Short mmCIF file of N, CA and C in Angstrom, two decimals:
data_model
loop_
_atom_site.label_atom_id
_atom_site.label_comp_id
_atom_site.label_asym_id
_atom_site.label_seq_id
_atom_site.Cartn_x
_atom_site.Cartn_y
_atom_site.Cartn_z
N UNK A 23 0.82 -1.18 0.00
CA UNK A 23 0.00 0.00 0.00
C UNK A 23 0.87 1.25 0.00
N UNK A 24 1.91 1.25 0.54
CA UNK A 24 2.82 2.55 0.67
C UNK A 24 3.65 2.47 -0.39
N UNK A 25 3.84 1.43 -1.42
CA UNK A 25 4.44 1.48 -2.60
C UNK A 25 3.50 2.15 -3.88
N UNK A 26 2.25 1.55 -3.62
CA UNK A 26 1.38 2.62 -4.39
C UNK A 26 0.70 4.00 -3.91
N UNK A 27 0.98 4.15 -2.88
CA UNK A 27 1.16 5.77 -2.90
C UNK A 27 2.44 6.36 -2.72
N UNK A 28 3.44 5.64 -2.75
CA UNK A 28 4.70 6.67 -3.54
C UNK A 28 4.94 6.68 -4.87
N UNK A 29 4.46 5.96 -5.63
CA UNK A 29 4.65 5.72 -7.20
C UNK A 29 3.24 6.61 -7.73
N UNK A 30 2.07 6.57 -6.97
CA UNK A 30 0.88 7.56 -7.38
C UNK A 30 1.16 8.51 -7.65
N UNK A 31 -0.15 9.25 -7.93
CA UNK A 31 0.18 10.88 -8.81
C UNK A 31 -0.01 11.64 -7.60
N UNK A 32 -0.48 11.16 -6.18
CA UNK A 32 0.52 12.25 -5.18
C UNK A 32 1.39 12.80 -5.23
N UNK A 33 2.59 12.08 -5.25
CA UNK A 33 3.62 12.38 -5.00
C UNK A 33 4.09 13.66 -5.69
N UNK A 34 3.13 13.86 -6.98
CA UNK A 34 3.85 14.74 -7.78
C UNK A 34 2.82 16.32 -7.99
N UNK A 35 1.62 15.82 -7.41
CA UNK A 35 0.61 16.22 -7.75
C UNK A 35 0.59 17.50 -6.25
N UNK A 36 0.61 16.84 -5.10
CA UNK A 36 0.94 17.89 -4.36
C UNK A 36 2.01 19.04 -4.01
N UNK A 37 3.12 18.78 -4.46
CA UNK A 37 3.97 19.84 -4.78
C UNK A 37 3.81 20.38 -5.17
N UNK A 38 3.29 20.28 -6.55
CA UNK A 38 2.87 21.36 -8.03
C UNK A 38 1.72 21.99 -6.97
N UNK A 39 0.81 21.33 -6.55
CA UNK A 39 -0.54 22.33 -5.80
C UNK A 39 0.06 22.77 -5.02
N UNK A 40 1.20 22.68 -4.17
CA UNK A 40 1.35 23.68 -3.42
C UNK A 40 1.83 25.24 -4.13
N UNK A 41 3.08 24.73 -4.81
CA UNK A 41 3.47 25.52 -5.65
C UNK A 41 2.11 26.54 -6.51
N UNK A 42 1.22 25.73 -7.03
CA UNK A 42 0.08 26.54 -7.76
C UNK A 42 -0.97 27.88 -6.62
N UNK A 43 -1.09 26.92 -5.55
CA UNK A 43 -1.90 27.51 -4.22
C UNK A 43 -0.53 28.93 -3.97
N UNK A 44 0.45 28.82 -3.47
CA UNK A 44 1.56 30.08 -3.53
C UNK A 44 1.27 30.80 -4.38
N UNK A 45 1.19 30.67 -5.64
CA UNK A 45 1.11 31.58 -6.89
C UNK A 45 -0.06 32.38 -6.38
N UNK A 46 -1.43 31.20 -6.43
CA UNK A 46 -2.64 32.26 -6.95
C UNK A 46 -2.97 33.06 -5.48
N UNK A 47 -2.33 33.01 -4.19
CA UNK A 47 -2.35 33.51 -2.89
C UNK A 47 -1.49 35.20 -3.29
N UNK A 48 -0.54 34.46 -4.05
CA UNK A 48 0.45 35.60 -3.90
C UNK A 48 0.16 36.67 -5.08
N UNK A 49 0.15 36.54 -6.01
CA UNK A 49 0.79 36.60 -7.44
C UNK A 49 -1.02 37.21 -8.64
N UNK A 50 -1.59 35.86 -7.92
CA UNK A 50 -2.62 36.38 -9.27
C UNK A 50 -3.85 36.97 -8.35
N UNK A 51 -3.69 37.17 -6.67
CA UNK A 51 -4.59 38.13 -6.48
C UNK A 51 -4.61 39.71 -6.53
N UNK A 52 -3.33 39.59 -7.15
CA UNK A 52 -3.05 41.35 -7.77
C UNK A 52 -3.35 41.43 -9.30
N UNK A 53 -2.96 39.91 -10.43
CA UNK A 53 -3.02 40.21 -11.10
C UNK A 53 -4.69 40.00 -11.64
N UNK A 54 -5.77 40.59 -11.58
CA UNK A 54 -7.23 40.42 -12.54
C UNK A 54 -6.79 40.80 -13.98
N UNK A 55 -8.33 39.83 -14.23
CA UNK A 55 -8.98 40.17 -15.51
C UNK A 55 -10.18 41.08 -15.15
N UNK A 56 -11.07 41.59 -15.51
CA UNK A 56 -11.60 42.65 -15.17
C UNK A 56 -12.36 42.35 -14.06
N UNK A 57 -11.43 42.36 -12.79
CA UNK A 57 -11.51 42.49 -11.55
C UNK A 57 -11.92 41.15 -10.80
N UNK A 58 -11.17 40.27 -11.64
CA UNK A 58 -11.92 38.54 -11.39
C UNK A 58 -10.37 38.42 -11.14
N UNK A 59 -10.44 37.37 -10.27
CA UNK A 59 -8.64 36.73 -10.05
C UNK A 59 -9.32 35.16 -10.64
N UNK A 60 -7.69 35.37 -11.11
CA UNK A 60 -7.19 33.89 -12.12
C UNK A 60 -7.72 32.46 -11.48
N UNK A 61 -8.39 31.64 -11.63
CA UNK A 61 -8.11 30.34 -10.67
C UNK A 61 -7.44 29.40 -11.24
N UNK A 62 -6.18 29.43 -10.74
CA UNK A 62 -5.10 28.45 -11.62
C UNK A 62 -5.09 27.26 -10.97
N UNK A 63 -5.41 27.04 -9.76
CA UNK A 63 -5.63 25.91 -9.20
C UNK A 63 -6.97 25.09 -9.78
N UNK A 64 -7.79 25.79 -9.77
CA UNK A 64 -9.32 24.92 -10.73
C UNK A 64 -8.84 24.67 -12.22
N UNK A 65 -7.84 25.07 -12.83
CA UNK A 65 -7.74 25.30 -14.44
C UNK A 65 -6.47 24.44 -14.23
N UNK A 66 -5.88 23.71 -13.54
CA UNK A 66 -5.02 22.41 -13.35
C UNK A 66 -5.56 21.59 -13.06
N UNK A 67 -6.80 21.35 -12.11
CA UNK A 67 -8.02 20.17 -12.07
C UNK A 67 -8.96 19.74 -13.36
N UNK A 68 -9.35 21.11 -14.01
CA UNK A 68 -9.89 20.70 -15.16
C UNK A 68 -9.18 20.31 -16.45
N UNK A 69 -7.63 20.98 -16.30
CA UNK A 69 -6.57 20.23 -17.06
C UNK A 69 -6.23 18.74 -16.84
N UNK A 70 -6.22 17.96 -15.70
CA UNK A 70 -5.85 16.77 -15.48
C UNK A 70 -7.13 16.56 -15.92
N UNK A 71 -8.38 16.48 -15.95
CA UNK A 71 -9.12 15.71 -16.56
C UNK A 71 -9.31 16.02 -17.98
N UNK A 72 -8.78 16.63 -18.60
CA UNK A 72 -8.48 16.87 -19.84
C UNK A 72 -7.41 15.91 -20.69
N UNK A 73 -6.57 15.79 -19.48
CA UNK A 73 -5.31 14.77 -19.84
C UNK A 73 -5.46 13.81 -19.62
N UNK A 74 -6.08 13.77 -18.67
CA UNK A 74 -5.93 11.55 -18.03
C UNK A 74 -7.44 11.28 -17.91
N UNK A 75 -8.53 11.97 -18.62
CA UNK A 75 -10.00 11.46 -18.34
C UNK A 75 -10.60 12.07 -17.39
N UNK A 76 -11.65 11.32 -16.83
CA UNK A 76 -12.74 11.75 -15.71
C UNK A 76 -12.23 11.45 -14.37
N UNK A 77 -11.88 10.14 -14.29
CA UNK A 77 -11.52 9.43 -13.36
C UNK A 77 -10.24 10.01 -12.63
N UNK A 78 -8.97 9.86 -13.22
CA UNK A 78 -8.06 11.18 -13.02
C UNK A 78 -8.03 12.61 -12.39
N UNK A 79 -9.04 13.14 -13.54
CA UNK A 79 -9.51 14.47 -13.36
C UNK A 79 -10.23 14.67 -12.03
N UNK A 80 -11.30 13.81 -11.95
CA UNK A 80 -11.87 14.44 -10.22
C UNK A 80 -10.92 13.93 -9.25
N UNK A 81 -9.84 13.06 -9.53
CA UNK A 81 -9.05 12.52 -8.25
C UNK A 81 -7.94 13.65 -8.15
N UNK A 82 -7.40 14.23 -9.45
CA UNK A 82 -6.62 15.69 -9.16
C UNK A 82 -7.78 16.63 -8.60
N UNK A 83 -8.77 17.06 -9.17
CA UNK A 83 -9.24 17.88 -8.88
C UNK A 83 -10.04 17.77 -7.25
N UNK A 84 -9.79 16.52 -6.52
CA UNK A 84 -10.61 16.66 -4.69
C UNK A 84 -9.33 16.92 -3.97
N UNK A 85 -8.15 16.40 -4.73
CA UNK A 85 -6.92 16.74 -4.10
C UNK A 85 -6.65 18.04 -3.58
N UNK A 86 -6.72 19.08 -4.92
CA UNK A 86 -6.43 19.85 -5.12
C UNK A 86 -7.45 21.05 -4.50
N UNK A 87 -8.51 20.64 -4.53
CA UNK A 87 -10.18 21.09 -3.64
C UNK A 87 -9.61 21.40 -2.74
N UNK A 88 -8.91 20.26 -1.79
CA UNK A 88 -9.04 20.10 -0.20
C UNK A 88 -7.44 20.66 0.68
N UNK A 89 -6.33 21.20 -0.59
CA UNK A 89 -5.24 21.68 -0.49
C UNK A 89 -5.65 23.28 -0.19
N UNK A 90 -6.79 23.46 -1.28
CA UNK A 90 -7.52 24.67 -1.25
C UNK A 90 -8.51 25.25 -0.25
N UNK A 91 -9.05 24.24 0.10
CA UNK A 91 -10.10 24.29 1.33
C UNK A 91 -9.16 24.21 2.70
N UNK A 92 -8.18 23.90 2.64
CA UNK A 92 -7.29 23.85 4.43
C UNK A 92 -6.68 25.42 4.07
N UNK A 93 -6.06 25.85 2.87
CA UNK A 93 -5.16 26.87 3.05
C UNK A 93 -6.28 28.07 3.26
N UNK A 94 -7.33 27.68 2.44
CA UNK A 94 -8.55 29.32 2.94
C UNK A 94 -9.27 28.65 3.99
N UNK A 95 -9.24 27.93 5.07
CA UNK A 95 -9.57 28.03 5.87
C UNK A 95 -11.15 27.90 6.10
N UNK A 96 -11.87 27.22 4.37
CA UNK A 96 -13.47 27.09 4.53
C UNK A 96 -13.73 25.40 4.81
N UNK A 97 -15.00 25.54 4.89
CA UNK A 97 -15.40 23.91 5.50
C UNK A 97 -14.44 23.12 4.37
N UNK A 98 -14.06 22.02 4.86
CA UNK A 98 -13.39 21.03 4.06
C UNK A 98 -14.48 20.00 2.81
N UNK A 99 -13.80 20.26 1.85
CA UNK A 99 -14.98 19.37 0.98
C UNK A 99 -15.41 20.42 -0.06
N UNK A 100 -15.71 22.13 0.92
CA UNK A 100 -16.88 22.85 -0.27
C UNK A 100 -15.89 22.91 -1.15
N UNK A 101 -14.30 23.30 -1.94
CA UNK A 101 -13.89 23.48 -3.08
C UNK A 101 -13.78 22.30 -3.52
N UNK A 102 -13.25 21.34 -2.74
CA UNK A 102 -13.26 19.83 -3.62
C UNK A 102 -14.29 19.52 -4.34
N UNK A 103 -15.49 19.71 -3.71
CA UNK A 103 -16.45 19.25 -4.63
C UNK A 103 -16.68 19.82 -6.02
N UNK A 104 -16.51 21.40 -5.97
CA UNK A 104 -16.58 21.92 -6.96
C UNK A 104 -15.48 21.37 -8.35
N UNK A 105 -13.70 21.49 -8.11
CA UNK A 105 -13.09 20.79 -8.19
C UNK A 105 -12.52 19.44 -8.77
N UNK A 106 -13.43 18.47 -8.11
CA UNK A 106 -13.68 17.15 -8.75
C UNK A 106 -14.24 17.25 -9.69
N UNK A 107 -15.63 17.89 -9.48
CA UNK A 107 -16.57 17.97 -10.81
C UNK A 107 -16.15 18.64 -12.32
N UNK A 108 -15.00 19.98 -11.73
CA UNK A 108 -14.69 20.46 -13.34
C UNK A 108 -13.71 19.66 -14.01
N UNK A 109 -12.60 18.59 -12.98
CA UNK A 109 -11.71 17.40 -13.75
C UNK A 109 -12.74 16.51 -13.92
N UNK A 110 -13.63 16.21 -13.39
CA UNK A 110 -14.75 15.28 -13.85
C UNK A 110 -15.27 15.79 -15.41
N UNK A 111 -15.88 16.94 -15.46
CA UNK A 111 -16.22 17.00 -16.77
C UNK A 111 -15.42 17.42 -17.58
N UNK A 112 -14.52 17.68 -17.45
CA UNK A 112 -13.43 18.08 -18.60
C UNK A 112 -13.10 16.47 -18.68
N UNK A 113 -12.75 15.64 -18.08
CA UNK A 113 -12.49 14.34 -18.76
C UNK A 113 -13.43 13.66 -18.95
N UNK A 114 -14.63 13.50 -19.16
CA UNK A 114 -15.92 13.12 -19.63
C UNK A 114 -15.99 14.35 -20.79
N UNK A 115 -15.76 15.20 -21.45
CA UNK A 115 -15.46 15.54 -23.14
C UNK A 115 -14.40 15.30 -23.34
N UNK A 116 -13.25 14.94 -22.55
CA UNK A 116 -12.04 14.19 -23.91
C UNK A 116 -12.87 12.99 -23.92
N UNK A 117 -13.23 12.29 -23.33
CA UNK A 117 -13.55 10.90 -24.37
C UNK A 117 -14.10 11.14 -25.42
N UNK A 118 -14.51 12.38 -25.93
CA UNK A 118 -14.75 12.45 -27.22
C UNK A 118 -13.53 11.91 -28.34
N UNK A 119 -12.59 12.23 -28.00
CA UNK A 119 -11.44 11.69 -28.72
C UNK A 119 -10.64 11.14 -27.87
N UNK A 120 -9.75 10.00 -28.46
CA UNK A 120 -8.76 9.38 -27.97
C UNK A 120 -7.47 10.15 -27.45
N UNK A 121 -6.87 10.80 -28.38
CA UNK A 121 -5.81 11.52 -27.75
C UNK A 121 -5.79 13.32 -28.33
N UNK A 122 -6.56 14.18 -27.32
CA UNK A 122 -7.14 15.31 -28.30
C UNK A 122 -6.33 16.39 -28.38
N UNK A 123 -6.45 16.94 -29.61
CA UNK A 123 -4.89 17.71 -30.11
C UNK A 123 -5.22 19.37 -29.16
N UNK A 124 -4.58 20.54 -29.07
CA UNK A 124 -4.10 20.88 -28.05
C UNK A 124 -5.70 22.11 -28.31
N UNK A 125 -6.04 22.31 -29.16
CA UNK A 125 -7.21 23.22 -28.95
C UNK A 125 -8.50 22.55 -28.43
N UNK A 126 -8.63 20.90 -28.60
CA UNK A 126 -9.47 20.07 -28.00
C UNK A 126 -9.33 20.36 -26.50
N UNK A 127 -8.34 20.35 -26.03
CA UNK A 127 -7.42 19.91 -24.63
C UNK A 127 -8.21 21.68 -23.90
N UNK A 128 -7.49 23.06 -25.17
CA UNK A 128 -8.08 23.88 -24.19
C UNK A 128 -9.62 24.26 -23.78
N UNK A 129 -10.12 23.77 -24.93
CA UNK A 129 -11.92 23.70 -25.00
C UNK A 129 -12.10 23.05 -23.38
N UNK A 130 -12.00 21.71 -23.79
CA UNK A 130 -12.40 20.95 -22.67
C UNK A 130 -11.92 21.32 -21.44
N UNK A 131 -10.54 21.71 -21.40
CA UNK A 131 -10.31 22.65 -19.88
C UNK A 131 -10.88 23.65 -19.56
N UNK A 132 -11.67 24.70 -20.13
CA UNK A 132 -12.44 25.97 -20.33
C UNK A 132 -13.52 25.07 -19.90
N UNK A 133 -14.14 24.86 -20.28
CA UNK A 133 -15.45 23.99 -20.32
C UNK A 133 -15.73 23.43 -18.49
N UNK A 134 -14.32 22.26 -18.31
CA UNK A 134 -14.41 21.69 -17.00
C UNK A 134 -14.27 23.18 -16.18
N UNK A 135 -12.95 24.25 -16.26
CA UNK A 135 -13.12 25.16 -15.07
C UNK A 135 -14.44 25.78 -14.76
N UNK A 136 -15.06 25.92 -16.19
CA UNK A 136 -16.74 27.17 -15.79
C UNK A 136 -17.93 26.60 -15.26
N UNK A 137 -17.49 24.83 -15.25
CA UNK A 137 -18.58 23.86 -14.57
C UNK A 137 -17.88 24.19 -12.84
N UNK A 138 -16.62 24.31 -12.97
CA UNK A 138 -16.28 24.28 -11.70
C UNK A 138 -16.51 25.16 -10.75
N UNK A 139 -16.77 26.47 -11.52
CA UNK A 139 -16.75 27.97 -10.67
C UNK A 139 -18.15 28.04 -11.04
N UNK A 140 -19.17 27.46 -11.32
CA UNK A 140 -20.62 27.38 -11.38
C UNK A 140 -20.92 26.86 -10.48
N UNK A 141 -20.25 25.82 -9.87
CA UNK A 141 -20.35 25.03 -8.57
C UNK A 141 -19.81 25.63 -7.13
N UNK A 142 -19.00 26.36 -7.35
CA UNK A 142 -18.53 26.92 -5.93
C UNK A 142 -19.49 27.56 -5.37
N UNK A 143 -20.44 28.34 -5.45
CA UNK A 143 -21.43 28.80 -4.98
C UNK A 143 -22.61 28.08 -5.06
N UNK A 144 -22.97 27.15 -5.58
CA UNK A 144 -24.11 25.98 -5.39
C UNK A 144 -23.50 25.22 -4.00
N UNK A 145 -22.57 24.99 -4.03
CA UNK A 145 -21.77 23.82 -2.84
C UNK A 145 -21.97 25.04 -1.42
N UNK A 146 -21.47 26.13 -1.93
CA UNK A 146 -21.45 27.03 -0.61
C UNK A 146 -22.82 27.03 -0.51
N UNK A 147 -23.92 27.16 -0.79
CA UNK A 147 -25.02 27.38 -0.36
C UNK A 147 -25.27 26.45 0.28
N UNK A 148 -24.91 24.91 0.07
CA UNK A 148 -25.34 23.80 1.13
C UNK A 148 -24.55 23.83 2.27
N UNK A 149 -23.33 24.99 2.05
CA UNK A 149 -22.45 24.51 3.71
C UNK A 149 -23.15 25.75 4.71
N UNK A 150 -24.13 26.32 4.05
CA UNK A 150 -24.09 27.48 5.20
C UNK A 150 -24.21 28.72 4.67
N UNK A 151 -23.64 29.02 3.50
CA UNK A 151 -22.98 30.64 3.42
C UNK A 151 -24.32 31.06 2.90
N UNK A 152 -24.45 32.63 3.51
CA UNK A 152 -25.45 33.31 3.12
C UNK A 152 -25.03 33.91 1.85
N UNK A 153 -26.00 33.94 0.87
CA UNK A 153 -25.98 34.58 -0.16
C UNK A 153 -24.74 34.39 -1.05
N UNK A 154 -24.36 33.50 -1.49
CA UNK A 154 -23.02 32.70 -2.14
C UNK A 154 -22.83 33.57 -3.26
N UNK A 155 -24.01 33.62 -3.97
CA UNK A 155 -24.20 33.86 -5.81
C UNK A 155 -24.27 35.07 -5.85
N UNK A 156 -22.63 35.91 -6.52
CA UNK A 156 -22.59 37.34 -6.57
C UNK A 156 -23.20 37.62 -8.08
N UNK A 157 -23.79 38.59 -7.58
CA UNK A 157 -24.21 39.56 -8.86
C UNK A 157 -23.33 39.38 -10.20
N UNK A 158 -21.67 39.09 -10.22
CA UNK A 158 -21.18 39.47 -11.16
C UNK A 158 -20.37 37.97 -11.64
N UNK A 159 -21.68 36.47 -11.02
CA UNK A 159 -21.16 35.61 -11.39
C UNK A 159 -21.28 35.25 -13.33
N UNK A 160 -21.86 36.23 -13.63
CA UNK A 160 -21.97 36.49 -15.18
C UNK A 160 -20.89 36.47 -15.72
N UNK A 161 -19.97 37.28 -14.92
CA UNK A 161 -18.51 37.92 -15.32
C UNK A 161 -17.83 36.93 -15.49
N UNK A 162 -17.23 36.25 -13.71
CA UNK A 162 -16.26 35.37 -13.40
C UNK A 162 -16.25 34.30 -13.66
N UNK A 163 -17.41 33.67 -14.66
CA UNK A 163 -17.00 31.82 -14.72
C UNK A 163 -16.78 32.20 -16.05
N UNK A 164 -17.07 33.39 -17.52
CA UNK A 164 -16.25 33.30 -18.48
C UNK A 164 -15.40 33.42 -18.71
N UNK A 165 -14.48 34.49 -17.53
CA UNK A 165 -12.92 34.78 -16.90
C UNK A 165 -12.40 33.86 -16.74
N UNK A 166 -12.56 33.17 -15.69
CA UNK A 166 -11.85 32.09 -15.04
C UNK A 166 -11.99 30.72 -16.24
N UNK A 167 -13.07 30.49 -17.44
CA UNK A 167 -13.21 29.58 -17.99
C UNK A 167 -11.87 29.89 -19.32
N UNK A 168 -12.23 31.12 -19.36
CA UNK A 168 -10.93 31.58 -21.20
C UNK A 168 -9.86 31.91 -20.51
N UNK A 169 -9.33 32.13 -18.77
CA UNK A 169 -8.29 31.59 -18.59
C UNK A 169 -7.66 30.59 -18.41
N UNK A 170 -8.44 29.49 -18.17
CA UNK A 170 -8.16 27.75 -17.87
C UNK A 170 -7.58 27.78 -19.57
N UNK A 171 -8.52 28.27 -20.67
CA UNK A 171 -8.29 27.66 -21.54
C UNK A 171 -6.66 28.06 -22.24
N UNK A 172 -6.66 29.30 -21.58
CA UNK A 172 -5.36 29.78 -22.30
C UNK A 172 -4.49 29.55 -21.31
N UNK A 173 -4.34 29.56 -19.82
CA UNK A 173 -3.37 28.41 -19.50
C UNK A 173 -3.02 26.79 -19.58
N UNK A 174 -4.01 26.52 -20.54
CA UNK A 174 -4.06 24.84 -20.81
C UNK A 174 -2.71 24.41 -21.49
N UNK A 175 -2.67 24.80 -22.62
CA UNK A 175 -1.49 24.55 -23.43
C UNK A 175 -0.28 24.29 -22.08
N UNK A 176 -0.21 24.91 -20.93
CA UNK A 176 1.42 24.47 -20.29
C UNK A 176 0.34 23.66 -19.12
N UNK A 177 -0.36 23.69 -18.87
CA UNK A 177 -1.27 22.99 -17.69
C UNK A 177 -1.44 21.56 -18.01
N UNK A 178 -1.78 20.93 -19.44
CA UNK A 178 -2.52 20.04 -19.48
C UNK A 178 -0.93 19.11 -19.91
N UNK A 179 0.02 19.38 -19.97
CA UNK A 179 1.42 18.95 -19.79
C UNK A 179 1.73 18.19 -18.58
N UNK A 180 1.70 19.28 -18.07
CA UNK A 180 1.87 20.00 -16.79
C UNK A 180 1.24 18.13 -15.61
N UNK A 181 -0.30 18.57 -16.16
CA UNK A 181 -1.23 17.39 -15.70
C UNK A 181 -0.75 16.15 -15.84
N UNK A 182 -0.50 15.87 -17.02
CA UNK A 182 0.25 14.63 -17.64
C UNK A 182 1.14 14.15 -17.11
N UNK A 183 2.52 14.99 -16.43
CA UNK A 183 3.15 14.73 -15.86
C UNK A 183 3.09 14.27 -14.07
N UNK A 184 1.74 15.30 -13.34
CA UNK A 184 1.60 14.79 -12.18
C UNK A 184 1.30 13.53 -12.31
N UNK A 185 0.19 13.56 -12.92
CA UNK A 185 -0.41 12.09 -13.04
C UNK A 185 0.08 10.86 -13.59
N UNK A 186 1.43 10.96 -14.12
CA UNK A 186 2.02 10.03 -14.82
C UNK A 186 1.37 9.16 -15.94
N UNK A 187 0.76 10.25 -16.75
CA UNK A 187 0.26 9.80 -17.77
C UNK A 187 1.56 10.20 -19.20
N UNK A 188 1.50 8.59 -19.79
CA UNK A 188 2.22 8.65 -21.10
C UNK A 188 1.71 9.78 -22.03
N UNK A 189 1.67 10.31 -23.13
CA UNK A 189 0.96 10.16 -24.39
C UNK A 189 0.87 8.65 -25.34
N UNK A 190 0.24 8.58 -25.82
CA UNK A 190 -0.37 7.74 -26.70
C UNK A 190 0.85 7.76 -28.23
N UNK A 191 1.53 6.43 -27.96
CA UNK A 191 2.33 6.50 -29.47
C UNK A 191 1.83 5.40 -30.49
N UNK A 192 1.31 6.04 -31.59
CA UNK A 192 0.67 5.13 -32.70
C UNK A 192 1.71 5.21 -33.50
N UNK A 193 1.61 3.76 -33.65
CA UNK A 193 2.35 2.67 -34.34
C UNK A 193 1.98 2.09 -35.38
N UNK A 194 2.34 2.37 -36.68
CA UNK A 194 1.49 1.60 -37.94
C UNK A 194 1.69 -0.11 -38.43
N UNK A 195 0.49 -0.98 -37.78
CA UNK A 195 0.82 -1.99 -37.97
C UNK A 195 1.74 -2.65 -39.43
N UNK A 196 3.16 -3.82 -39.15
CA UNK A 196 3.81 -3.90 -40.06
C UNK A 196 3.58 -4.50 -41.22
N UNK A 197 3.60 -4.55 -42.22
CA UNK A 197 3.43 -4.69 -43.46
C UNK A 197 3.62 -6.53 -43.43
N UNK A 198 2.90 -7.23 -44.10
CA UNK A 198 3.19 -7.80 -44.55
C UNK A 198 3.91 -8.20 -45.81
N UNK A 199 4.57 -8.97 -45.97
CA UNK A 199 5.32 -9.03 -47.23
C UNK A 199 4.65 -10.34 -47.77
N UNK A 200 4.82 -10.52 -49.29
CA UNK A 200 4.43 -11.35 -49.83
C UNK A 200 5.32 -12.52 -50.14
N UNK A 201 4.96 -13.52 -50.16
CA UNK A 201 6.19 -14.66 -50.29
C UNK A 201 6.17 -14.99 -51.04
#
């Protein structure tokens, strides 16, 4: 059991989130898009399920939830859930294709983050919080979704590598020769 969680995509997967959680603490709550901060941590959950599927994707993305939920200090669970669900659906549309070329990859990461930040305030409403759903959630899930997508291209790499996922090498079966 302790051989498969040192060879798992822990091992690799929480560093990078810590590293990602530093950034968007430090770094991208100065930098907005029109007055929305970046979520680079949700747009690496919906990247791993972009890269390694559904299954993958919500197991980066509760990880990565609950790295998020201890460092802000809210009930444990409310970002995971959100989280899981946008690596959940970002890897439930790659199965549209087998191995999907890199504008597939940012669609479907766009796609999983704006399911994800659609959910953070549905989830907060079941833990408690009064009045979750800001006025200007119009704004922030197309922000946060066309930034997942345009950080995808180094994210969904990025993913591949926590998760220790190969790429896919096709091989053209060999020729027969005639005798």
């Amino acid at each position: 059991m302790l051989a498969a969680l040192w060879q798992g995509p822990l091992v690799r997967l929480v560093p990078v989130g810590m590293v990602l959680l530093a950034l968007q603490r430090s770094i991208f709550v100065e930098i907005t898009v029109a007055g929305v901060i970046i979520q680079v941590v949700l747009a690496l959950a919906a990247a791993a399920g972009a890269a390694g599927g559904s299954e993958r994707g919500a197991v980066a993305g509760f990880v990565l939830g609950l790295m998020y939920d201890m460092l802000e200090g809210l009930p444990l669970g409310s970002t995971a859930i959100a989280m899981t669900l946008a690596g959940a659906v970002a890897g439930l549309l790659a199965l549209i294709v087998a191995e999907p070329h890199w504008w597939l990859a940012m669609l479907f990461t766009g796609l999983g983050a704006a399911v994800g930040e659609i959910m953070v305030p549905v989830v907060r409403l079941f833990t408690g919080a009064t009045d979750p759903f800001e006025q200007r959630l119009t704004l922030i899930v197309p922000v946060v979704a066309a930034a997942a997508a345009v950080l995808s291209p180094i994210f969904v790499p990025l993913a591949r590598w926590c998760l220790g996922i190969k790429r896919a090498e096709w091989v053209a079966p060999p020729r027969e020769t005639p005798v």
